[in-house]
Amino acid sequence: MSDQIVLHGVGSPNVIKVVLMLEELGLDYRLNFVDVFRGGQFEGDFLAKNPLGKVPVLEDPRLAAPLAESGAILIWLAEREGGRFLPATQPARAEVFQWLMIQMANVGPMLGQYTHFNIVPPDTAPYARARYGAAAEKLYRVLDDRLSNHAWLAGGDYSIADIATQPWAYYLERHGFEAAEYPALVAWRERIQARPAAQRVQPRVDEAFSVASQATRKAATDLDLDRFFHRTETVPAADFSVVREM
Ligand SMILES: N[C@@H](CCC(=O)N[C@@H](CS)C(=O)NCC(=O)O)C(=O)O
């Protein structure tokens, strides 16, 4: 392992949150593109780093082994750097973990599913689309309510809970919701985006992932896309060709 931190990923929110954290901490790191649309996450080399076959994965010379799961990576980096963006004492620490886990267990999975069922043709799974749409709406509302009377998700200070959730907040409009109806969520999202560290994220992500990602998306075969979406023989066929143009 080299002595530089390496973050394996693509330009997705679960990866971007770690890039934001690395920038906030001012750490030296390199981004490595994993070709998820062509099955790079299922290759032996990558599965040895994360048996779940998902990005992000962090390789850090100070770790005994590659580390997967973006929430675990944020906690590791916070503690590695002496507790930055994570209070050392309770009960403030518990509140950060609560909002971090709301992101990991709810915001990410539910918004991710809604994104998926928005991509497939509408008649493929109307029930699933409605179900995850309702879940997404509830979560955007919970976040907006919380942020309407707290500057930061966990209350006191900007923390890894905010860092984990902010990249997901950009799905609000993409999911068809009116930004004006979620003013506190939008103001908080933009407040983070204005931070110098956040300003450095997109250029790094674009340089490392965007061109490569678009190229592999376009080149992905139907079989590649089936594997990416974990489609099985029991799931009805869908036309995923729209993904090539994303
Ligand atoms: N809970 C995981 C989720 C990671 C995840 O879903 N990663 C996606 C990209 S955002 C991925 O690797 N997808 C490829 C696949 O599932 O095959 C985390 O937060 O790190």
PDB file of C-alpha atoms and ligand atoms in Angstrom:
ATOM      1  CA  MET A   1       0.000   0.000   0.000  1.00  0.00           C
ATOM      2  CA  SER A   2       1.385   3.452  -0.888  1.00  0.00           C
ATOM      3  CA  ASP A   3       1.643   6.032   1.887  1.00  0.00           C
ATOM      4  CA  GLN A   4      -1.012   8.243   0.299  1.00  0.00           C
ATOM      5  CA  ILE A   5      -4.702   7.838   1.143  1.00  0.00           C
ATOM      6  CA  VAL A   6      -6.607   6.348  -1.805  1.00  0.00           C
ATOM      7  CA  LEU A   7     -10.375   6.664  -2.165  1.00  0.00           C
ATOM      8  CA  HIS A   8     -11.939   4.218  -4.609  1.00  0.00           C
ATOM      9  CA  GLY A   9     -15.197   5.470  -6.030  1.00  0.00           C
ATOM     10  CA  VAL A  10     -17.423   7.056  -8.630  1.00  0.00           C
ATOM     11  CA  GLY A  11     -19.191  10.440  -8.681  1.00  0.00           C
ATOM     12  CA  SER A  12     -22.024   9.369  -6.379  1.00  0.00           C
ATOM     13  CA  PRO A  13     -23.209  10.911  -3.083  1.00  0.00           C
ATOM     14  CA  ASN A  14     -21.764   8.137  -0.910  1.00  0.00           C
ATOM     15  CA  VAL A  15     -18.352   8.830  -2.416  1.00  0.00           C
ATOM     16  CA  ILE A  16     -18.720  12.624  -2.590  1.00  0.00           C
ATOM     17  CA  LYS A  17     -19.378  12.810   1.162  1.00  0.00           C
ATOM     18  CA  VAL A  18     -15.955  11.205   1.772  1.00  0.00           C
ATOM     19  CA  VAL A  19     -14.276  13.583  -0.688  1.00  0.00           C
ATOM     20  CA  LEU A  20     -15.907  16.470   1.227  1.00  0.00           C
ATOM     21  CA  MET A  21     -14.541  15.089   4.498  1.00  0.00           C
ATOM     22  CA  LEU A  22     -11.032  14.653   3.060  1.00  0.00           C
ATOM     23  CA  GLU A  23     -11.144  18.250   1.810  1.00  0.00           C
ATOM     24  CA  GLU A  24     -12.438  19.539   5.154  1.00  0.00           C
ATOM     25  CA  LEU A  25      -9.532  17.797   6.870  1.00  0.00           C
ATOM     26  CA  GLY A  26      -6.981  19.021   4.319  1.00  0.00           C
ATOM     27  CA  LEU A  27      -5.598  15.496   3.836  1.00  0.00           C
ATOM     28  CA  ASP A  28      -3.532  14.404   0.864  1.00  0.00           C
ATOM     29  CA  TYR A  29      -5.427  11.768  -1.133  1.00  0.00           C
ATOM     30  CA  ARG A  30      -5.858  10.267  -4.566  1.00  0.00           C
ATOM     31  CA  LEU A  31      -9.152   9.253  -6.205  1.00  0.00           C
ATOM     32  CA  ASN A  32      -9.327   5.960  -8.063  1.00  0.00           C
ATOM     33  CA  PHE A  33     -12.215   5.366 -10.471  1.00  0.00           C
ATOM     34  CA  VAL A  34     -14.032   2.024 -10.107  1.00  0.00           C
ATOM     35  CA  ASP A  35     -15.851   1.120 -13.262  1.00  0.00           C
ATOM     36  CA  VAL A  36     -19.165   0.122 -11.616  1.00  0.00           C
ATOM     37  CA  PHE A  37     -21.160   0.192 -14.855  1.00  0.00           C
ATOM     38  CA  ARG A  38     -18.880  -2.434 -16.332  1.00  0.00           C
ATOM     39  CA  GLY A  39     -18.654  -4.588 -13.194  1.00  0.00           C
ATOM     40  CA  GLY A  40     -15.338  -3.336 -11.756  1.00  0.00           C
ATOM     41  CA  GLN A  41     -16.808  -3.681  -8.257  1.00  0.00           C
ATOM     42  CA  PHE A  42     -17.335  -7.426  -8.786  1.00  0.00           C
ATOM     43  CA  GLU A  43     -13.747  -8.185  -9.751  1.00  0.00           C
ATOM     44  CA  GLY A  44     -11.562 -10.171  -7.369  1.00  0.00           C
ATOM     45  CA  ASP A  45      -9.199  -7.299  -6.630  1.00  0.00           C
ATOM     46  CA  PHE A  46     -12.000  -5.030  -5.587  1.00  0.00           C
ATOM     47  CA  LEU A  47     -13.985  -7.704  -3.693  1.00  0.00           C
ATOM     48  CA  ALA A  48     -10.852  -8.304  -1.626  1.00  0.00           C
ATOM     49  CA  LYS A  49     -11.153  -4.668  -0.492  1.00  0.00           C
ATOM     50  CA  ASN A  50     -14.941  -4.770   0.059  1.00  0.00           C
ATOM     51  CA  PRO A  51     -16.779  -8.114  -0.118  1.00  0.00           C
ATOM     52  CA  LEU A  52     -20.041  -6.190  -0.618  1.00  0.00           C
ATOM     53  CA  GLY A  53     -18.736  -4.947  -3.957  1.00  0.00           C
ATOM     54  CA  LYS A  54     -19.590  -1.291  -3.389  1.00  0.00           C
ATOM     55  CA  VAL A  55     -17.809   2.039  -3.362  1.00  0.00           C
ATOM     56  CA  PRO A  56     -16.535   4.002  -1.492  1.00  0.00           C
ATOM     57  CA  VAL A  57     -13.546   2.131  -0.143  1.00  0.00           C
ATOM     58  CA  LEU A  58     -10.743   3.955   1.625  1.00  0.00           C
ATOM     59  CA  GLU A  59      -7.183   2.715   1.691  1.00  0.00           C
ATOM     60  CA  ASP A  60      -5.191   4.504   4.348  1.00  0.00           C
ATOM     61  CA  PRO A  61      -1.676   3.487   5.405  1.00  0.00           C
ATOM     62  CA  ARG A  62      -2.777   3.971   9.014  1.00  0.00           C
ATOM     63  CA  LEU A  63      -5.509   1.317   8.641  1.00  0.00           C
ATOM     64  CA  ALA A  64      -4.868  -2.417   8.930  1.00  0.00           C
ATOM     65  CA  ALA A  65      -7.133  -3.127   5.935  1.00  0.00           C
ATOM     66  CA  PRO A  66      -9.211  -1.259   3.321  1.00  0.00           C
ATOM     67  CA  LEU A  67     -12.292   0.320   4.874  1.00  0.00           C
ATOM     68  CA  ALA A  68     -15.755   0.244   3.284  1.00  0.00           C
ATOM     69  CA  GLU A  69     -19.089   1.915   4.192  1.00  0.00           C
ATOM     70  CA  SER A  70     -19.082   5.686   3.966  1.00  0.00           C
ATOM     71  CA  GLY A  71     -20.365   6.197   7.540  1.00  0.00           C
ATOM     72  CA  ALA A  72     -17.563   4.067   8.960  1.00  0.00           C
ATOM     73  CA  ILE A  73     -15.066   5.941   6.782  1.00  0.00           C
ATOM     74  CA  LEU A  74     -16.288   9.322   8.079  1.00  0.00           C
ATOM     75  CA  ILE A  75     -15.992   8.156  11.694  1.00  0.00           C
ATOM     76  CA  TRP A  76     -12.506   6.771  11.017  1.00  0.00           C
ATOM     77  CA  LEU A  77     -11.310  10.013   9.423  1.00  0.00           C
ATOM     78  CA  ALA A  78     -12.848  12.169  12.170  1.00  0.00           C
ATOM     79  CA  GLU A  79     -11.101  10.176  14.901  1.00  0.00           C
ATOM     80  CA  ARG A  80      -7.862   9.861  12.913  1.00  0.00           C
ATOM     81  CA  GLU A  81      -7.686  13.647  12.922  1.00  0.00           C
ATOM     82  CA  GLY A  82      -8.281  14.047  16.644  1.00  0.00           C
ATOM     83  CA  GLY A  83     -12.076  14.185  16.612  1.00  0.00           C
ATOM     84  CA  ARG A  84     -12.704  16.835  13.948  1.00  0.00           C
ATOM     85  CA  PHE A  85     -16.417  17.163  13.054  1.00  0.00           C
ATOM     86  CA  LEU A  86     -17.301  14.627  15.786  1.00  0.00           C
ATOM     87  CA  PRO A  87     -17.757  15.726  19.402  1.00  0.00           C
ATOM     88  CA  ALA A  88     -15.611  13.810  21.887  1.00  0.00           C
ATOM     89  CA  THR A  89     -18.183  13.847  24.658  1.00  0.00           C
ATOM     90  CA  GLN A  90     -21.749  12.747  25.197  1.00  0.00           C
ATOM     91  CA  PRO A  91     -24.571  13.567  24.657  1.00  0.00           C
ATOM     92  CA  ALA A  92     -23.471  15.670  21.650  1.00  0.00           C
ATOM     93  CA  ARG A  93     -21.684  12.639  20.199  1.00  0.00           C
ATOM     94  CA  ALA A  94     -24.866  10.513  20.375  1.00  0.00           C
ATOM     95  CA  GLU A  95     -26.783  13.166  18.436  1.00  0.00           C
ATOM     96  CA  VAL A  96     -24.196  13.154  15.656  1.00  0.00           C
ATOM     97  CA  PHE A  97     -24.426   9.362  15.436  1.00  0.00           C
ATOM     98  CA  GLN A  98     -28.230   9.527  15.361  1.00  0.00           C
ATOM     99  CA  TRP A  99     -28.239  11.844  12.325  1.00  0.00           C
ATOM    100  CA  LEU A 100     -25.387   9.998  10.686  1.00  0.00           C
ATOM    101  CA  MET A 101     -27.364   6.764  11.007  1.00  0.00           C
ATOM    102  CA  ILE A 102     -30.523   8.409   9.711  1.00  0.00           C
ATOM    103  CA  GLN A 103     -28.489   9.202   6.617  1.00  0.00           C
ATOM    104  CA  MET A 104     -26.916   5.760   6.328  1.00  0.00           C
ATOM    105  CA  ALA A 105     -30.023   3.693   7.091  1.00  0.00           C
ATOM    106  CA  ASN A 106     -32.708   5.898   5.563  1.00  0.00           C
ATOM    107  CA  VAL A 107     -31.685   8.853   3.395  1.00  0.00           C
ATOM    108  CA  GLY A 108     -29.156   6.949   1.272  1.00  0.00           C
ATOM    109  CA  PRO A 109     -31.094   3.703   0.775  1.00  0.00           C
ATOM    110  CA  MET A 110     -34.541   5.288   0.235  1.00  0.00           C
ATOM    111  CA  LEU A 111     -33.389   8.099  -2.082  1.00  0.00           C
ATOM    112  CA  GLY A 112     -31.225   5.571  -3.902  1.00  0.00           C
ATOM    113  CA  GLN A 113     -34.220   3.293  -4.504  1.00  0.00           C
ATOM    114  CA  TYR A 114     -36.353   6.227  -5.630  1.00  0.00           C
ATOM    115  CA  THR A 115     -33.659   7.247  -8.089  1.00  0.00           C
ATOM    116  CA  HIS A 116     -33.640   3.703  -9.441  1.00  0.00           C
ATOM    117  CA  PHE A 117     -37.418   3.480  -9.896  1.00  0.00           C
ATOM    118  CA  ASN A 118     -37.402   6.894 -11.577  1.00  0.00           C
ATOM    119  CA  ILE A 119     -34.944   5.629 -14.162  1.00  0.00           C
ATOM    120  CA  VAL A 120     -36.841   2.524 -15.214  1.00  0.00           C
ATOM    121  CA  PRO A 121     -39.887   3.015 -17.454  1.00  0.00           C
ATOM    122  CA  PRO A 122     -42.939   4.164 -15.414  1.00  0.00           C
ATOM    123  CA  ASP A 123     -44.975   1.017 -16.108  1.00  0.00           C
ATOM    124  CA  THR A 124     -42.192  -1.269 -14.827  1.00  0.00           C
ATOM    125  CA  ALA A 125     -42.879  -0.784 -11.158  1.00  0.00           C
ATOM    126  CA  PRO A 126     -45.519   1.848 -10.296  1.00  0.00           C
ATOM    127  CA  TYR A 127     -45.977   0.425  -6.798  1.00  0.00           C
ATOM    128  CA  ALA A 128     -42.251   0.661  -6.022  1.00  0.00           C
ATOM    129  CA  ARG A 129     -42.015   4.130  -7.498  1.00  0.00           C
ATOM    130  CA  ALA A 130     -44.915   5.346  -5.318  1.00  0.00           C
ATOM    131  CA  ARG A 131     -43.505   3.615  -2.239  1.00  0.00           C
ATOM    132  CA  TYR A 132     -40.022   5.112  -2.512  1.00  0.00           C
ATOM    133  CA  GLY A 133     -41.417   8.474  -3.611  1.00  0.00           C
ATOM    134  CA  ALA A 134     -43.403   8.623  -0.373  1.00  0.00           C
ATOM    135  CA  ALA A 135     -40.327   7.576   1.618  1.00  0.00           C
ATOM    136  CA  ALA A 136     -38.229  10.262  -0.096  1.00  0.00           C
ATOM    137  CA  GLU A 137     -40.835  12.952   0.550  1.00  0.00           C
ATOM    138  CA  LYS A 138     -40.998  12.018   4.221  1.00  0.00           C
ATOM    139  CA  LEU A 139     -37.212  12.181   4.575  1.00  0.00           C
ATOM    140  CA  TYR A 140     -36.883  15.554   2.813  1.00  0.00           C
ATOM    141  CA  ARG A 141     -39.606  16.847   5.150  1.00  0.00           C
ATOM    142  CA  VAL A 142     -37.892  15.449   8.275  1.00  0.00           C
ATOM    143  CA  LEU A 143     -34.604  17.095   7.253  1.00  0.00           C
ATOM    144  CA  ASP A 144     -36.264  20.416   6.440  1.00  0.00           C
ATOM    145  CA  ASP A 145     -38.168  20.426   9.747  1.00  0.00           C
ATOM    146  CA  ARG A 146     -35.012  19.662  11.695  1.00  0.00           C
ATOM    147  CA  LEU A 147     -33.014  22.341   9.904  1.00  0.00           C
ATOM    148  CA  SER A 148     -35.739  24.941  10.301  1.00  0.00           C
ATOM    149  CA  ASN A 149     -34.826  25.235  13.999  1.00  0.00           C
ATOM    150  CA  HIS A 150     -31.239  23.920  14.085  1.00  0.00           C
ATOM    151  CA  ALA A 151     -28.292  25.339  12.145  1.00  0.00           C
ATOM    152  CA  TRP A 152     -26.779  21.866  11.782  1.00  0.00           C
ATOM    153  CA  LEU A 153     -28.367  18.410  11.766  1.00  0.00           C
ATOM    154  CA  ALA A 154     -26.953  17.325  15.113  1.00  0.00           C
ATOM    155  CA  GLY A 155     -27.702  20.688  16.664  1.00  0.00           C
ATOM    156  CA  GLY A 156     -24.492  22.244  17.953  1.00  0.00           C
ATOM    157  CA  ASP A 157     -21.820  22.238  15.275  1.00  0.00           C
ATOM    158  CA  TYR A 158     -21.207  21.277  11.667  1.00  0.00           C
ATOM    159  CA  SER A 159     -20.409  17.550  11.885  1.00  0.00           C
ATOM    160  CA  ILE A 160     -19.981  14.313   9.962  1.00  0.00           C
ATOM    161  CA  ALA A 161     -23.799  14.013  10.014  1.00  0.00           C
ATOM    162  CA  ASP A 162     -24.003  17.145   7.817  1.00  0.00           C
ATOM    163  CA  ILE A 163     -21.108  15.985   5.650  1.00  0.00           C
ATOM    164  CA  ALA A 164     -22.823  12.615   5.094  1.00  0.00           C
ATOM    165  CA  THR A 165     -26.203  14.087   4.209  1.00  0.00           C
ATOM    166  CA  GLN A 166     -25.385  17.190   2.139  1.00  0.00           C
ATOM    167  CA  PRO A 167     -24.557  15.455  -1.183  1.00  0.00           C
ATOM    168  CA  TRP A 168     -27.911  13.649  -1.006  1.00  0.00           C
ATOM    169  CA  ALA A 169     -29.816  16.923  -0.593  1.00  0.00           C
ATOM    170  CA  TYR A 170     -29.151  17.722  -4.273  1.00  0.00           C
ATOM    171  CA  TYR A 171     -31.597  14.984  -5.296  1.00  0.00           C
ATOM    172  CA  LEU A 172     -34.506  17.111  -4.027  1.00  0.00           C
ATOM    173  CA  GLU A 173     -35.246  18.791  -7.369  1.00  0.00           C
ATOM    174  CA  ARG A 174     -34.154  15.781  -9.397  1.00  0.00           C
ATOM    175  CA  HIS A 175     -36.832  13.817  -7.521  1.00  0.00           C
ATOM    176  CA  GLY A 176     -39.432  16.362  -8.590  1.00  0.00           C
ATOM    177  CA  PHE A 177     -39.853  18.233  -5.318  1.00  0.00           C
ATOM    178  CA  GLU A 178     -40.149  22.041  -5.175  1.00  0.00           C
ATOM    179  CA  ALA A 179     -37.048  23.585  -3.599  1.00  0.00           C
ATOM    180  CA  ALA A 180     -39.202  26.477  -2.308  1.00  0.00           C
ATOM    181  CA  GLU A 181     -41.125  24.021  -0.113  1.00  0.00           C
ATOM    182  CA  TYR A 182     -37.931  22.942   1.664  1.00  0.00           C
ATOM    183  CA  PRO A 183     -36.270  26.305   2.401  1.00  0.00           C
ATOM    184  CA  ALA A 184     -34.292  25.255   5.470  1.00  0.00           C
ATOM    185  CA  LEU A 185     -32.909  22.185   3.695  1.00  0.00           C
ATOM    186  CA  VAL A 186     -31.878  24.248   0.674  1.00  0.00           C
ATOM    187  CA  ALA A 187     -30.299  27.023   2.809  1.00  0.00           C
ATOM    188  CA  TRP A 188     -28.306  24.447   4.825  1.00  0.00           C
ATOM    189  CA  ARG A 189     -27.206  22.657   1.642  1.00  0.00           C
ATOM    190  CA  GLU A 190     -25.965  25.921   0.141  1.00  0.00           C
ATOM    191  CA  ARG A 191     -24.312  27.009   3.399  1.00  0.00           C
ATOM    192  CA  ILE A 192     -22.178  23.870   3.277  1.00  0.00           C
ATOM    193  CA  GLN A 193     -21.582  24.290  -0.449  1.00  0.00           C
ATOM    194  CA  ALA A 194     -20.137  27.769   0.187  1.00  0.00           C
ATOM    195  CA  ARG A 195     -17.391  26.369   2.449  1.00  0.00           C
ATOM    196  CA  PRO A 196     -13.937  26.461   0.813  1.00  0.00           C
ATOM    197  CA  ALA A 197     -13.562  22.685   1.254  1.00  0.00           C
ATOM    198  CA  ALA A 198     -16.887  22.024  -0.492  1.00  0.00           C
ATOM    199  CA  GLN A 199     -15.860  24.266  -3.395  1.00  0.00           C
ATOM    200  CA  ARG A 200     -12.898  21.989  -4.048  1.00  0.00           C
ATOM    201  CA  VAL A 201     -14.979  18.790  -4.178  1.00  0.00           C
ATOM    202  CA  GLN A 202     -16.607  18.969  -7.609  1.00  0.00           C
ATOM    203  CA  PRO A 203     -13.412  19.820  -9.527  1.00  0.00           C
ATOM    204  CA  ARG A 204     -11.658  16.850  -7.921  1.00  0.00           C
ATOM    205  CA  VAL A 205     -14.631  14.563  -8.596  1.00  0.00           C
ATOM    206  CA  ASP A 206     -14.992  15.775 -12.190  1.00  0.00           C
ATOM    207  CA  GLU A 207     -11.325  15.306 -12.904  1.00  0.00           C
ATOM    208  CA  ALA A 208     -11.181  11.788 -11.460  1.00  0.00           C
ATOM    209  CA  PHE A 209     -14.581  10.367 -12.309  1.00  0.00           C
ATOM    210  CA  SER A 210     -16.798  12.295 -14.740  1.00  0.00           C
ATOM    211  CA  VAL A 211     -15.167  11.602 -18.085  1.00  0.00           C
ATOM    212  CA  ALA A 212     -14.357   8.001 -17.211  1.00  0.00           C
ATOM    213  CA  SER A 213     -17.836   7.447 -15.849  1.00  0.00           C
ATOM    214  CA  GLN A 214     -19.617   8.816 -18.926  1.00  0.00           C
ATOM    215  CA  ALA A 215     -17.463   6.759 -21.229  1.00  0.00           C
ATOM    216  CA  THR A 216     -18.075   3.499 -19.379  1.00  0.00           C
ATOM    217  CA  ARG A 217     -21.792   4.209 -19.039  1.00  0.00           C
ATOM    218  CA  LYS A 218     -22.077   4.619 -22.802  1.00  0.00           C
ATOM    219  CA  ALA A 219     -20.067   1.468 -23.401  1.00  0.00           C
ATOM    220  CA  ALA A 220     -22.014  -0.659 -20.889  1.00  0.00           C
ATOM    221  CA  THR A 221     -23.773  -3.640 -22.455  1.00  0.00           C
ATOM    222  CA  ASP A 222     -27.299  -4.729 -21.451  1.00  0.00           C
ATOM    223  CA  LEU A 223     -25.700  -7.508 -19.425  1.00  0.00           C
ATOM    224  CA  ASP A 224     -23.439  -5.015 -17.635  1.00  0.00           C
ATOM    225  CA  LEU A 225     -26.466  -2.878 -16.734  1.00  0.00           C
ATOM    226  CA  ASP A 226     -28.426  -5.920 -15.560  1.00  0.00           C
ATOM    227  CA  ARG A 227     -25.565  -6.788 -13.254  1.00  0.00           C
ATOM    228  CA  PHE A 228     -25.233  -3.205 -12.048  1.00  0.00           C
ATOM    229  CA  PHE A 229     -28.925  -3.056 -11.135  1.00  0.00           C
ATOM    230  CA  HIS A 230     -28.820  -6.544  -9.619  1.00  0.00           C
ATOM    231  CA  ARG A 231     -31.596  -7.670 -11.883  1.00  0.00           C
ATOM    232  CA  THR A 232     -32.418 -11.363 -11.647  1.00  0.00           C
ATOM    233  CA  GLU A 233     -34.489 -13.697 -13.785  1.00  0.00           C
ATOM    234  CA  THR A 234     -37.442 -13.221 -11.439  1.00  0.00           C
ATOM    235  CA  VAL A 235     -37.552  -9.463 -12.039  1.00  0.00           C
ATOM    236  CA  PRO A 236     -39.347  -8.316 -15.196  1.00  0.00           C
ATOM    237  CA  ALA A 237     -37.211  -6.961 -18.002  1.00  0.00           C
ATOM    238  CA  ALA A 238     -36.652  -3.224 -18.101  1.00  0.00           C
ATOM    239  CA  ASP A 239     -35.065  -0.956 -20.653  1.00  0.00           C
ATOM    240  CA  PHE A 240     -32.077   0.596 -18.904  1.00  0.00           C
ATOM    241  CA  SER A 241     -30.732   2.294 -22.030  1.00  0.00           C
ATOM    242  CA  VAL A 242     -31.468   5.742 -20.530  1.00  0.00           C
ATOM    243  CA  VAL A 243     -28.563   5.147 -18.146  1.00  0.00           C
ATOM    244  CA  ARG A 244     -26.116   5.406 -21.042  1.00  0.00           C
ATOM    245  CA  GLU A 245     -27.163   9.035 -21.573  1.00  0.00           C
ATOM    246  CA  MET A 246     -27.011  10.115 -17.905  1.00  0.00           C
TER     247      MET A 246
HETATM  248  N1  LIG B   1     -23.976   1.892   2.479  1.00  0.00           N
HETATM  249  C1  LIG B   1     -22.948   2.060   1.467  1.00  0.00           C
HETATM  250  C2  LIG B   1     -23.596   2.183   0.109  1.00  0.00           C
HETATM  251  C3  LIG B   1     -22.577   2.208  -0.990  1.00  0.00           C
HETATM  252  C4  LIG B   1     -23.219   2.181  -2.374  1.00  0.00           C
HETATM  253  O1  LIG B   1     -24.434   1.950  -2.526  1.00  0.00           O
HETATM  254  N2  LIG B   1     -22.398   2.415  -3.394  1.00  0.00           N
HETATM  255  C5  LIG B   1     -22.862   2.416  -4.760  1.00  0.00           C
HETATM  256  C6  LIG B   1     -22.471   3.701  -5.433  1.00  0.00           C
HETATM  257  S1  LIG B   1     -23.166   5.056  -4.522  1.00  0.00           S
HETATM  258  C7  LIG B   1     -22.223   1.250  -5.503  1.00  0.00           C
HETATM  259  O2  LIG B   1     -21.089   0.909  -5.244  1.00  0.00           O
HETATM  260  N3  LIG B   1     -22.980   0.651  -6.440  1.00  0.00           N
HETATM  261  C8  LIG B   1     -22.492  -0.434  -7.221  1.00  0.00           C
HETATM  262  C9  LIG B   1     -23.205  -1.727  -6.906  1.00  0.00           C
HETATM  263  O3  LIG B   1     -23.999  -1.763  -5.956  1.00  0.00           O
HETATM  264  O4  LIG B   1     -22.968  -2.698  -7.623  1.00  0.00           O
HETATM  265  C10 LIG B   1     -22.093   3.295   1.810  1.00  0.00           C
HETATM  266  O5  LIG B   1     -22.670   4.273   2.297  1.00  0.00           O
HETATM  267  O6  LIG B   1     -20.874   3.269   1.588  1.00  0.00           O
END
